[in-house]
Short mmCIF file of N, CA and C and ligand atoms in Angstrom, two decimals:
data_model
loop_
_atom_site.label_atom_id
_atom_site.label_comp_id
_atom_site.label_asym_id
_atom_site.label_seq_id
_atom_site.Cartn_x
_atom_site.Cartn_y
_atom_site.Cartn_z
N MET A 1 4.22 -15.74 -17.73
CA MET A 1 3.36 -14.72 -17.13
C MET A 1 3.79 -14.45 -15.69
N LYS A 2 4.07 -13.19 -15.37
CA LYS A 2 4.51 -12.82 -14.02
C LYS A 2 3.31 -12.39 -13.18
N ASN A 3 3.42 -12.64 -11.89
CA ASN A 3 2.33 -12.29 -10.97
C ASN A 3 2.71 -11.15 -10.04
N ILE A 4 1.80 -10.17 -9.98
CA ILE A 4 2.04 -8.97 -9.16
C ILE A 4 1.09 -9.00 -7.96
N ALA A 5 1.64 -8.64 -6.77
CA ALA A 5 0.79 -8.36 -5.61
C ALA A 5 0.94 -6.89 -5.30
N ILE A 6 -0.19 -6.22 -5.09
CA ILE A 6 -0.14 -4.80 -4.74
C ILE A 6 -0.52 -4.65 -3.28
N PHE A 7 0.24 -3.84 -2.55
CA PHE A 7 -0.09 -3.48 -1.17
C PHE A 7 -0.56 -2.03 -1.19
N ALA A 8 -1.74 -1.75 -0.64
CA ALA A 8 -2.28 -0.39 -0.67
C ALA A 8 -3.06 -0.11 0.62
N SER A 9 -3.02 1.14 1.07
CA SER A 9 -3.74 1.50 2.31
C SER A 9 -4.86 2.51 2.06
N GLY A 10 -4.92 3.08 0.86
CA GLY A 10 -5.82 4.22 0.69
C GLY A 10 -6.81 4.07 -0.45
N ASP A 11 -6.94 5.15 -1.21
CA ASP A 11 -7.94 5.24 -2.26
C ASP A 11 -7.73 4.20 -3.37
N GLY A 12 -6.47 3.91 -3.67
CA GLY A 12 -6.19 2.84 -4.63
C GLY A 12 -6.20 3.26 -6.09
N SER A 13 -6.02 4.55 -6.36
CA SER A 13 -6.05 4.96 -7.77
C SER A 13 -4.85 4.38 -8.53
N ASN A 14 -3.70 4.28 -7.86
CA ASN A 14 -2.54 3.66 -8.53
C ASN A 14 -2.76 2.17 -8.74
N ALA A 15 -3.32 1.50 -7.73
CA ALA A 15 -3.60 0.07 -7.87
C ALA A 15 -4.51 -0.16 -9.08
N GLU A 16 -5.50 0.70 -9.22
CA GLU A 16 -6.43 0.53 -10.35
C GLU A 16 -5.73 0.79 -11.69
N ALA A 17 -4.89 1.83 -11.74
CA ALA A 17 -4.18 2.13 -13.01
C ALA A 17 -3.29 0.94 -13.39
N ILE A 18 -2.65 0.34 -12.41
CA ILE A 18 -1.76 -0.81 -12.68
C ILE A 18 -2.60 -2.02 -13.13
N ALA A 19 -3.68 -2.29 -12.40
CA ALA A 19 -4.52 -3.45 -12.73
C ALA A 19 -5.11 -3.29 -14.14
N GLN A 20 -5.54 -2.09 -14.48
CA GLN A 20 -6.11 -1.87 -15.83
C GLN A 20 -5.04 -2.05 -16.90
N HIS A 21 -3.84 -1.56 -16.62
CA HIS A 21 -2.76 -1.68 -17.61
C HIS A 21 -2.47 -3.14 -17.95
N PHE A 22 -2.52 -4.02 -16.92
CA PHE A 22 -2.15 -5.42 -17.14
C PHE A 22 -3.35 -6.33 -17.41
N LYS A 23 -4.55 -5.71 -17.55
CA LYS A 23 -5.78 -6.50 -17.69
C LYS A 23 -5.69 -7.55 -18.80
N ASP A 24 -5.26 -7.16 -19.97
CA ASP A 24 -5.17 -8.12 -21.09
C ASP A 24 -3.72 -8.40 -21.47
N SER A 25 -2.83 -8.22 -20.53
CA SER A 25 -1.40 -8.35 -20.82
C SER A 25 -1.00 -9.82 -20.90
N THR A 26 0.04 -10.09 -21.70
CA THR A 26 0.61 -11.44 -21.72
C THR A 26 1.90 -11.46 -20.90
N ILE A 27 2.25 -10.29 -20.34
CA ILE A 27 3.50 -10.19 -19.57
C ILE A 27 3.25 -10.44 -18.08
N ALA A 28 2.17 -9.84 -17.57
CA ALA A 28 1.93 -9.93 -16.12
C ALA A 28 0.46 -9.69 -15.81
N CYS A 29 0.09 -10.07 -14.58
CA CYS A 29 -1.26 -9.73 -14.12
C CYS A 29 -1.22 -9.39 -12.63
N VAL A 30 -2.18 -8.60 -12.20
CA VAL A 30 -2.31 -8.31 -10.78
C VAL A 30 -3.11 -9.45 -10.16
N LYS A 31 -2.44 -10.24 -9.34
CA LYS A 31 -3.03 -11.46 -8.80
C LYS A 31 -3.86 -11.17 -7.56
N ILE A 32 -3.34 -10.26 -6.72
CA ILE A 32 -4.02 -10.00 -5.44
C ILE A 32 -3.61 -8.63 -4.91
N VAL A 33 -4.55 -8.03 -4.16
CA VAL A 33 -4.27 -6.75 -3.49
C VAL A 33 -4.42 -6.98 -2.00
N LEU A 34 -3.44 -6.50 -1.25
CA LEU A 34 -3.47 -6.65 0.22
C LEU A 34 -3.50 -5.27 0.85
N SER A 35 -4.29 -5.14 1.91
CA SER A 35 -4.40 -3.85 2.58
C SER A 35 -4.43 -4.04 4.09
N ASN A 36 -3.98 -3.03 4.80
CA ASN A 36 -4.07 -3.03 6.26
C ASN A 36 -5.34 -2.33 6.72
N ARG A 37 -6.15 -1.83 5.76
CA ARG A 37 -7.35 -1.07 6.14
C ARG A 37 -8.58 -1.63 5.44
N GLN A 38 -9.52 -2.10 6.28
CA GLN A 38 -10.78 -2.65 5.76
C GLN A 38 -11.54 -1.60 4.94
N LYS A 39 -11.45 -0.32 5.38
CA LYS A 39 -12.25 0.72 4.72
C LYS A 39 -11.52 1.41 3.57
N ALA A 40 -10.34 0.93 3.22
CA ALA A 40 -9.59 1.57 2.14
C ALA A 40 -10.38 1.51 0.83
N GLY A 41 -10.38 2.61 0.11
CA GLY A 41 -11.11 2.70 -1.17
C GLY A 41 -10.64 1.67 -2.19
N VAL A 42 -9.41 1.19 -2.02
CA VAL A 42 -8.86 0.23 -2.98
C VAL A 42 -9.74 -1.02 -3.10
N HIS A 43 -10.42 -1.42 -2.00
CA HIS A 43 -11.25 -2.63 -2.07
C HIS A 43 -12.40 -2.47 -3.06
N GLU A 44 -13.08 -1.31 -3.00
CA GLU A 44 -14.19 -1.06 -3.94
C GLU A 44 -13.69 -1.06 -5.37
N ARG A 45 -12.55 -0.39 -5.57
CA ARG A 45 -11.99 -0.31 -6.93
C ARG A 45 -11.67 -1.71 -7.46
N MET A 46 -11.12 -2.58 -6.61
CA MET A 46 -10.74 -3.93 -7.06
C MET A 46 -11.98 -4.79 -7.29
N LYS A 47 -12.98 -4.61 -6.42
CA LYS A 47 -14.22 -5.37 -6.58
C LYS A 47 -14.83 -5.10 -7.96
N ALA A 48 -14.79 -3.82 -8.37
CA ALA A 48 -15.38 -3.43 -9.65
C ALA A 48 -14.67 -4.05 -10.84
N ILE A 49 -13.40 -4.44 -10.66
CA ILE A 49 -12.69 -5.03 -11.81
C ILE A 49 -12.27 -6.49 -11.52
N ASP A 50 -12.96 -7.08 -10.52
CA ASP A 50 -12.80 -8.53 -10.28
C ASP A 50 -11.40 -8.96 -9.87
N ILE A 51 -10.73 -8.15 -9.08
CA ILE A 51 -9.42 -8.55 -8.57
C ILE A 51 -9.56 -8.75 -7.07
N PRO A 52 -9.13 -9.92 -6.56
CA PRO A 52 -9.31 -10.16 -5.13
C PRO A 52 -8.49 -9.21 -4.27
N SER A 53 -9.14 -8.66 -3.24
CA SER A 53 -8.41 -7.81 -2.29
C SER A 53 -8.74 -8.28 -0.88
N ILE A 54 -7.74 -8.32 -0.04
CA ILE A 54 -7.96 -8.77 1.33
C ILE A 54 -7.41 -7.74 2.32
N THR A 55 -7.95 -7.78 3.54
CA THR A 55 -7.41 -6.94 4.61
C THR A 55 -6.74 -7.85 5.62
N PHE A 56 -5.54 -7.48 6.03
CA PHE A 56 -4.88 -8.27 7.07
C PHE A 56 -4.87 -7.48 8.38
N SER A 57 -4.74 -8.22 9.49
CA SER A 57 -4.77 -7.59 10.82
C SER A 57 -3.36 -7.15 11.23
N LYS A 58 -3.32 -6.35 12.30
CA LYS A 58 -2.01 -5.91 12.84
C LYS A 58 -1.18 -7.12 13.24
N GLU A 59 -1.87 -8.13 13.79
CA GLU A 59 -1.15 -9.34 14.25
C GLU A 59 -0.56 -10.08 13.06
N ASP A 60 -1.36 -10.19 11.98
CA ASP A 60 -0.87 -10.86 10.76
C ASP A 60 0.37 -10.14 10.22
N TRP A 61 0.33 -8.80 10.32
CA TRP A 61 1.44 -8.01 9.76
C TRP A 61 2.71 -8.23 10.58
N LYS A 62 2.55 -8.27 11.92
CA LYS A 62 3.73 -8.46 12.79
C LYS A 62 4.35 -9.84 12.58
N ASP A 63 3.49 -10.86 12.48
CA ASP A 63 3.98 -12.23 12.37
C ASP A 63 4.42 -12.52 10.93
N CYS A 64 3.62 -12.07 9.98
CA CYS A 64 3.95 -12.16 8.54
C CYS A 64 3.87 -13.54 7.92
N SER A 65 3.80 -14.63 8.71
CA SER A 65 3.88 -15.95 8.08
C SER A 65 2.66 -16.21 7.18
N ALA A 66 1.46 -15.76 7.61
CA ALA A 66 0.27 -15.98 6.77
C ALA A 66 0.38 -15.15 5.48
N ILE A 67 0.91 -13.94 5.61
CA ILE A 67 1.05 -13.08 4.42
C ILE A 67 2.08 -13.68 3.46
N LEU A 68 3.18 -14.16 4.02
CA LEU A 68 4.21 -14.79 3.15
C LEU A 68 3.64 -16.02 2.45
N SER A 69 2.83 -16.82 3.18
CA SER A 69 2.22 -18.01 2.56
C SER A 69 1.30 -17.60 1.42
N LEU A 70 0.51 -16.55 1.66
CA LEU A 70 -0.41 -16.07 0.62
C LEU A 70 0.36 -15.63 -0.63
N LEU A 71 1.47 -14.92 -0.42
CA LEU A 71 2.28 -14.47 -1.55
C LEU A 71 2.87 -15.67 -2.29
N GLN A 72 3.34 -16.66 -1.51
CA GLN A 72 3.95 -17.85 -2.14
C GLN A 72 2.89 -18.69 -2.86
N ASP A 73 1.71 -18.84 -2.24
CA ASP A 73 0.62 -19.61 -2.88
C ASP A 73 0.21 -18.98 -4.21
N ASN A 74 0.34 -17.67 -4.30
CA ASN A 74 -0.05 -16.96 -5.53
C ASN A 74 1.13 -16.78 -6.49
N ASN A 75 2.26 -17.43 -6.18
CA ASN A 75 3.46 -17.34 -7.03
C ASN A 75 3.83 -15.90 -7.40
N ILE A 76 3.87 -15.05 -6.38
CA ILE A 76 4.11 -13.63 -6.64
C ILE A 76 5.57 -13.38 -7.02
N ASP A 77 5.76 -12.67 -8.15
CA ASP A 77 7.10 -12.33 -8.62
C ASP A 77 7.52 -10.94 -8.16
N LEU A 78 6.54 -10.03 -8.06
CA LEU A 78 6.87 -8.64 -7.72
C LEU A 78 5.82 -8.08 -6.77
N ILE A 79 6.30 -7.47 -5.67
CA ILE A 79 5.40 -6.77 -4.75
C ILE A 79 5.48 -5.29 -5.07
N VAL A 80 4.31 -4.69 -5.30
CA VAL A 80 4.23 -3.28 -5.68
C VAL A 80 3.50 -2.52 -4.57
N LEU A 81 4.19 -1.56 -3.96
CA LEU A 81 3.55 -0.74 -2.94
C LEU A 81 2.95 0.48 -3.63
N ALA A 82 1.66 0.70 -3.36
CA ALA A 82 0.96 1.81 -4.03
C ALA A 82 0.14 2.54 -2.97
N GLY A 83 0.79 3.51 -2.30
CA GLY A 83 0.10 4.20 -1.21
C GLY A 83 -0.08 3.27 -0.02
N PHE A 84 0.95 2.47 0.26
CA PHE A 84 0.91 1.54 1.40
C PHE A 84 1.65 2.18 2.56
N LEU A 85 0.96 2.29 3.71
CA LEU A 85 1.49 3.13 4.78
C LEU A 85 2.13 2.36 5.94
N CYS A 86 2.32 1.05 5.81
CA CYS A 86 3.04 0.31 6.86
C CYS A 86 4.50 0.15 6.42
N ILE A 87 5.36 0.09 7.41
CA ILE A 87 6.77 -0.18 7.09
C ILE A 87 6.91 -1.67 6.83
N ILE A 88 7.59 -2.00 5.73
CA ILE A 88 7.66 -3.42 5.33
C ILE A 88 8.52 -4.21 6.33
N GLU A 89 7.94 -5.32 6.77
CA GLU A 89 8.60 -6.15 7.77
C GLU A 89 9.86 -6.80 7.18
N PRO A 90 10.93 -6.90 8.00
CA PRO A 90 12.20 -7.48 7.52
C PRO A 90 12.03 -8.86 6.88
N SER A 91 11.10 -9.70 7.40
CA SER A 91 10.99 -11.05 6.83
C SER A 91 10.44 -10.99 5.39
N ILE A 92 9.60 -10.02 5.11
CA ILE A 92 9.10 -9.88 3.72
C ILE A 92 10.24 -9.37 2.83
N ILE A 93 11.00 -8.40 3.33
CA ILE A 93 12.13 -7.88 2.54
C ILE A 93 13.12 -9.01 2.25
N LYS A 94 13.37 -9.84 3.27
CA LYS A 94 14.35 -10.93 3.11
C LYS A 94 13.87 -11.92 2.02
N ASN A 95 12.57 -12.27 2.07
CA ASN A 95 12.04 -13.25 1.12
C ASN A 95 11.86 -12.69 -0.28
N TYR A 96 11.68 -11.38 -0.40
CA TYR A 96 11.44 -10.77 -1.72
C TYR A 96 12.51 -9.72 -2.04
N LYS A 97 13.75 -10.02 -1.68
CA LYS A 97 14.84 -9.08 -1.89
C LYS A 97 14.94 -8.68 -3.37
N GLY A 98 14.96 -7.37 -3.63
CA GLY A 98 15.06 -6.89 -5.00
C GLY A 98 13.79 -7.06 -5.79
N ARG A 99 12.71 -7.49 -5.12
CA ARG A 99 11.44 -7.72 -5.83
C ARG A 99 10.29 -6.96 -5.16
N ILE A 100 10.63 -5.88 -4.46
CA ILE A 100 9.61 -5.00 -3.88
C ILE A 100 9.91 -3.58 -4.34
N ILE A 101 8.90 -2.92 -4.91
CA ILE A 101 9.10 -1.53 -5.33
C ILE A 101 8.02 -0.64 -4.72
N ASN A 102 8.35 0.65 -4.62
CA ASN A 102 7.44 1.63 -4.02
C ASN A 102 7.39 2.87 -4.90
N ILE A 103 6.28 3.59 -4.80
CA ILE A 103 6.21 4.91 -5.45
C ILE A 103 6.07 5.94 -4.35
N HIS A 104 6.85 7.01 -4.48
CA HIS A 104 6.81 8.09 -3.48
C HIS A 104 6.49 9.40 -4.22
N PRO A 105 5.60 10.23 -3.63
CA PRO A 105 5.15 11.42 -4.37
C PRO A 105 6.02 12.66 -4.20
N SER A 106 7.35 12.47 -4.28
CA SER A 106 8.28 13.62 -4.33
C SER A 106 9.54 13.16 -5.01
N LEU A 107 10.44 14.11 -5.24
CA LEU A 107 11.72 13.77 -5.86
C LEU A 107 12.70 13.38 -4.75
N LEU A 108 12.70 12.08 -4.40
CA LEU A 108 13.61 11.61 -3.34
C LEU A 108 15.06 11.91 -3.77
N PRO A 109 15.97 12.20 -2.86
CA PRO A 109 15.83 12.03 -1.41
C PRO A 109 15.09 13.17 -0.70
N LYS A 110 14.60 14.15 -1.47
CA LYS A 110 13.87 15.25 -0.82
C LYS A 110 12.51 14.77 -0.33
N HIS A 111 12.13 15.16 0.85
CA HIS A 111 10.79 14.96 1.40
C HIS A 111 10.37 13.49 1.50
N GLY A 112 11.32 12.66 1.92
CA GLY A 112 10.99 11.25 2.17
C GLY A 112 11.28 10.87 3.61
N GLY A 113 11.13 9.60 3.90
CA GLY A 113 11.44 9.08 5.24
C GLY A 113 10.18 8.83 6.05
N PRO A 114 10.37 8.34 7.29
CA PRO A 114 9.21 7.98 8.13
C PRO A 114 8.25 9.15 8.31
N GLY A 115 6.96 8.88 8.21
CA GLY A 115 5.93 9.91 8.41
C GLY A 115 5.66 10.74 7.17
N MET A 116 6.46 10.56 6.12
CA MET A 116 6.24 11.35 4.91
C MET A 116 5.41 10.54 3.91
N TRP A 117 4.15 10.83 3.89
CA TRP A 117 3.26 10.15 2.93
C TRP A 117 2.15 11.13 2.54
N GLY A 118 1.59 10.90 1.36
CA GLY A 118 0.43 11.65 0.88
C GLY A 118 0.56 13.15 1.09
N HIS A 119 -0.47 13.72 1.72
CA HIS A 119 -0.52 15.20 1.82
C HIS A 119 0.60 15.77 2.68
N HIS A 120 1.18 14.94 3.60
CA HIS A 120 2.31 15.44 4.40
C HIS A 120 3.48 15.79 3.48
N VAL A 121 3.67 14.97 2.45
CA VAL A 121 4.75 15.22 1.50
C VAL A 121 4.47 16.52 0.74
N HIS A 122 3.23 16.65 0.24
CA HIS A 122 2.91 17.84 -0.57
C HIS A 122 2.97 19.11 0.28
N ASP A 123 2.51 19.04 1.53
CA ASP A 123 2.61 20.19 2.44
C ASP A 123 4.07 20.60 2.64
N ALA A 124 4.93 19.58 2.81
CA ALA A 124 6.36 19.85 3.04
C ALA A 124 7.00 20.50 1.81
N VAL A 125 6.61 19.99 0.63
CA VAL A 125 7.15 20.53 -0.63
C VAL A 125 6.74 22.00 -0.78
N ILE A 126 5.47 22.30 -0.50
CA ILE A 126 4.97 23.67 -0.64
C ILE A 126 5.62 24.58 0.42
N SER A 127 5.69 24.11 1.65
CA SER A 127 6.30 24.92 2.74
C SER A 127 7.77 25.22 2.46
N ALA A 128 8.45 24.27 1.80
CA ALA A 128 9.87 24.49 1.51
C ALA A 128 10.07 25.44 0.32
N GLY A 129 8.97 25.85 -0.32
CA GLY A 129 9.06 26.78 -1.45
C GLY A 129 9.65 26.15 -2.70
N GLU A 130 9.51 24.82 -2.81
CA GLU A 130 10.06 24.13 -4.00
C GLU A 130 9.36 24.64 -5.27
N LYS A 131 10.13 24.73 -6.35
CA LYS A 131 9.56 25.14 -7.64
C LYS A 131 9.14 23.91 -8.45
N GLU A 132 9.71 22.76 -8.07
CA GLU A 132 9.27 21.53 -8.74
C GLU A 132 9.15 20.38 -7.73
N SER A 133 8.25 19.45 -8.08
CA SER A 133 8.14 18.21 -7.31
C SER A 133 8.07 17.08 -8.33
N GLY A 134 7.60 15.92 -7.92
CA GLY A 134 7.55 14.83 -8.88
C GLY A 134 7.32 13.50 -8.22
N ILE A 135 7.71 12.44 -8.92
CA ILE A 135 7.50 11.09 -8.40
C ILE A 135 8.82 10.32 -8.43
N THR A 136 8.95 9.40 -7.50
CA THR A 136 10.11 8.52 -7.46
C THR A 136 9.62 7.09 -7.31
N ILE A 137 10.12 6.22 -8.19
CA ILE A 137 9.85 4.78 -8.06
C ILE A 137 11.19 4.14 -7.67
N HIS A 138 11.17 3.37 -6.58
CA HIS A 138 12.45 2.86 -6.06
C HIS A 138 12.27 1.46 -5.48
N TYR A 139 13.39 0.74 -5.38
CA TYR A 139 13.36 -0.55 -4.69
C TYR A 139 13.22 -0.31 -3.20
N VAL A 140 12.58 -1.26 -2.53
CA VAL A 140 12.35 -1.14 -1.09
C VAL A 140 13.43 -1.90 -0.33
N THR A 141 14.04 -1.18 0.60
CA THR A 141 15.00 -1.80 1.53
C THR A 141 14.51 -1.48 2.94
N GLU A 142 15.30 -1.85 3.93
CA GLU A 142 14.85 -1.59 5.31
C GLU A 142 14.90 -0.10 5.64
N GLU A 143 15.62 0.68 4.86
CA GLU A 143 15.65 2.14 5.10
C GLU A 143 14.44 2.77 4.39
N VAL A 144 13.55 3.41 5.16
CA VAL A 144 12.32 3.96 4.56
C VAL A 144 12.67 4.97 3.46
N ASP A 145 12.16 4.72 2.25
CA ASP A 145 12.39 5.58 1.07
C ASP A 145 13.87 5.66 0.67
N GLY A 146 14.67 4.66 1.10
CA GLY A 146 16.11 4.76 0.87
C GLY A 146 16.67 3.83 -0.19
N GLY A 147 15.85 2.98 -0.80
CA GLY A 147 16.36 2.00 -1.77
C GLY A 147 16.72 2.64 -3.10
N GLU A 148 17.41 1.85 -3.92
CA GLU A 148 17.88 2.35 -5.22
C GLU A 148 16.73 2.93 -6.07
N ILE A 149 16.99 4.10 -6.64
CA ILE A 149 15.97 4.77 -7.46
C ILE A 149 15.93 4.15 -8.86
N ILE A 150 14.72 3.83 -9.29
CA ILE A 150 14.53 3.22 -10.62
C ILE A 150 14.11 4.28 -11.63
N PHE A 151 13.26 5.21 -11.18
CA PHE A 151 12.67 6.17 -12.14
C PHE A 151 12.23 7.42 -11.38
N GLN A 152 12.43 8.58 -12.01
CA GLN A 152 11.85 9.83 -11.47
C GLN A 152 11.30 10.66 -12.62
N ASP A 153 10.26 11.42 -12.33
CA ASP A 153 9.78 12.42 -13.29
C ASP A 153 9.29 13.61 -12.48
N SER A 154 9.37 14.77 -13.07
CA SER A 154 9.05 15.97 -12.29
C SER A 154 7.88 16.73 -12.88
N CYS A 155 7.32 17.61 -12.06
CA CYS A 155 6.26 18.51 -12.50
C CYS A 155 6.43 19.83 -11.73
N PRO A 156 5.86 20.92 -12.27
CA PRO A 156 6.03 22.19 -11.56
C PRO A 156 5.20 22.26 -10.29
N VAL A 157 5.67 23.04 -9.32
CA VAL A 157 4.84 23.42 -8.17
C VAL A 157 4.43 24.86 -8.47
N LYS A 158 3.11 25.12 -8.55
CA LYS A 158 2.65 26.45 -8.94
C LYS A 158 2.48 27.33 -7.71
N PRO A 159 2.61 28.64 -7.87
CA PRO A 159 2.56 29.54 -6.71
C PRO A 159 1.28 29.40 -5.88
N ASP A 160 0.16 29.09 -6.55
CA ASP A 160 -1.10 28.99 -5.80
C ASP A 160 -1.47 27.54 -5.44
N ASP A 161 -0.50 26.61 -5.55
CA ASP A 161 -0.80 25.20 -5.25
C ASP A 161 -1.17 24.98 -3.78
N THR A 162 -2.11 24.07 -3.58
CA THR A 162 -2.37 23.51 -2.24
C THR A 162 -1.93 22.05 -2.33
N ALA A 163 -1.93 21.38 -1.16
CA ALA A 163 -1.56 19.96 -1.17
C ALA A 163 -2.49 19.19 -2.11
N THR A 164 -3.76 19.60 -2.18
CA THR A 164 -4.74 18.90 -3.03
C THR A 164 -4.45 19.08 -4.52
N THR A 165 -4.15 20.31 -4.94
CA THR A 165 -3.90 20.52 -6.38
C THR A 165 -2.57 19.87 -6.80
N LEU A 166 -1.59 19.94 -5.90
CA LEU A 166 -0.30 19.30 -6.22
C LEU A 166 -0.46 17.77 -6.27
N ALA A 167 -1.23 17.23 -5.32
CA ALA A 167 -1.46 15.77 -5.30
C ALA A 167 -2.09 15.31 -6.60
N SER A 168 -3.00 16.11 -7.13
CA SER A 168 -3.68 15.72 -8.35
C SER A 168 -2.70 15.69 -9.54
N ARG A 169 -1.80 16.70 -9.60
CA ARG A 169 -0.80 16.71 -10.68
C ARG A 169 0.14 15.50 -10.53
N ILE A 170 0.50 15.19 -9.30
CA ILE A 170 1.40 14.05 -9.04
C ILE A 170 0.71 12.73 -9.40
N HIS A 171 -0.57 12.60 -9.04
CA HIS A 171 -1.30 11.37 -9.36
C HIS A 171 -1.31 11.12 -10.87
N THR A 172 -1.50 12.19 -11.64
CA THR A 172 -1.51 12.03 -13.10
C THR A 172 -0.19 11.41 -13.57
N LEU A 173 0.92 11.93 -13.04
CA LEU A 173 2.24 11.37 -13.41
C LEU A 173 2.35 9.90 -12.98
N GLU A 174 1.88 9.62 -11.76
CA GLU A 174 1.99 8.26 -11.22
C GLU A 174 1.24 7.26 -12.09
N HIS A 175 0.01 7.65 -12.48
CA HIS A 175 -0.83 6.71 -13.25
C HIS A 175 -0.24 6.43 -14.63
N ILE A 176 0.48 7.40 -15.17
CA ILE A 176 1.12 7.18 -16.48
C ILE A 176 2.34 6.27 -16.32
N HIS A 177 3.19 6.59 -15.35
CA HIS A 177 4.52 5.95 -15.32
C HIS A 177 4.60 4.65 -14.52
N TYR A 178 3.83 4.52 -13.43
CA TYR A 178 4.04 3.34 -12.57
C TYR A 178 3.78 2.03 -13.34
N PRO A 179 2.67 1.92 -14.09
CA PRO A 179 2.45 0.67 -14.83
C PRO A 179 3.57 0.39 -15.84
N LEU A 180 4.07 1.44 -16.51
CA LEU A 180 5.11 1.24 -17.53
C LEU A 180 6.43 0.80 -16.90
N VAL A 181 6.76 1.38 -15.75
CA VAL A 181 8.00 0.99 -15.06
C VAL A 181 7.90 -0.46 -14.57
N ILE A 182 6.74 -0.83 -14.06
CA ILE A 182 6.54 -2.23 -13.61
C ILE A 182 6.73 -3.17 -14.79
N GLU A 183 6.13 -2.82 -15.92
CA GLU A 183 6.24 -3.69 -17.11
C GLU A 183 7.70 -3.85 -17.52
N LYS A 184 8.45 -2.74 -17.48
CA LYS A 184 9.85 -2.78 -17.86
C LYS A 184 10.64 -3.70 -16.91
N ILE A 185 10.36 -3.61 -15.61
CA ILE A 185 11.07 -4.45 -14.64
C ILE A 185 10.76 -5.93 -14.90
N LEU A 186 9.48 -6.22 -15.20
CA LEU A 186 9.08 -7.62 -15.35
C LEU A 186 9.54 -8.23 -16.68
N LYS A 187 9.82 -7.37 -17.66
CA LYS A 187 10.32 -7.88 -18.93
C LYS A 187 11.77 -8.29 -18.77
C1 GAR B 1 0.25 8.21 -4.01
O1 GAR B 1 0.42 9.55 -4.37
C2 GAR B 1 1.56 7.62 -3.55
O2 GAR B 1 2.68 8.15 -4.19
C3 GAR B 1 1.58 8.00 -2.09
O3 GAR B 1 0.25 7.81 -1.67
C4 GAR B 1 -0.64 8.09 -2.77
C5 GAR B 1 -1.62 6.94 -2.87
O4 GAR B 1 -2.63 7.24 -3.79
N1 GAR B 1 2.49 7.19 -1.35
C6 GAR B 1 3.20 7.67 -0.32
O5 GAR B 1 3.07 8.79 0.11
C7 GAR B 1 4.16 6.66 0.29
N2 GAR B 1 5.14 7.34 1.10
P1 GAR B 1 -3.64 6.10 -4.28
O6 GAR B 1 -4.16 5.37 -3.04
O7 GAR B 1 -4.74 6.84 -4.97
O8 GAR B 1 -2.88 5.19 -5.19
#
């Protein structure tokens, strides 16, 4: 049985889709959720399905030793970023090399990099007049959104799309594919 840790900063809909997918799995389980935001919606979602979620401080994130101990104590095999808005510290990358993945709400390398998250990505896609967008699941390296791509899927950008309507179409794709890609990696 493999153990997953999810890092999330926001609403947590992906964290919930992943946790539900592995609820009765014999392959893996979501052991813990970590967040940099006390008020992130992910905490409520995890509470409702009995998965422990914790908030860490800026100091904990900079130092990382307490976070690394927590990951090691929980025998974490894979770190899954799901709407996590901090840049991953080098010591975490070093300790979990090839075992950290992220989901990005565009077809990388388009519309990625520092500052590109959530609605900023969808605004950029719409402003650029793209006819399609999509999701990218990739390994995390020290280059923001630059690690090896594992999976992509696309969806149309409609002429009357706003960042909100496009985000909703992208979320649907994410909830379908992210749990399945994680399962494939862990198998
Ligand atoms: C997701 O669309 C995810 O791809 C995006 O944040 C959203 C989080 O939604 N991540 C990024 O933009 C990272 N650069 P959620 O909190 O409902 O899972």
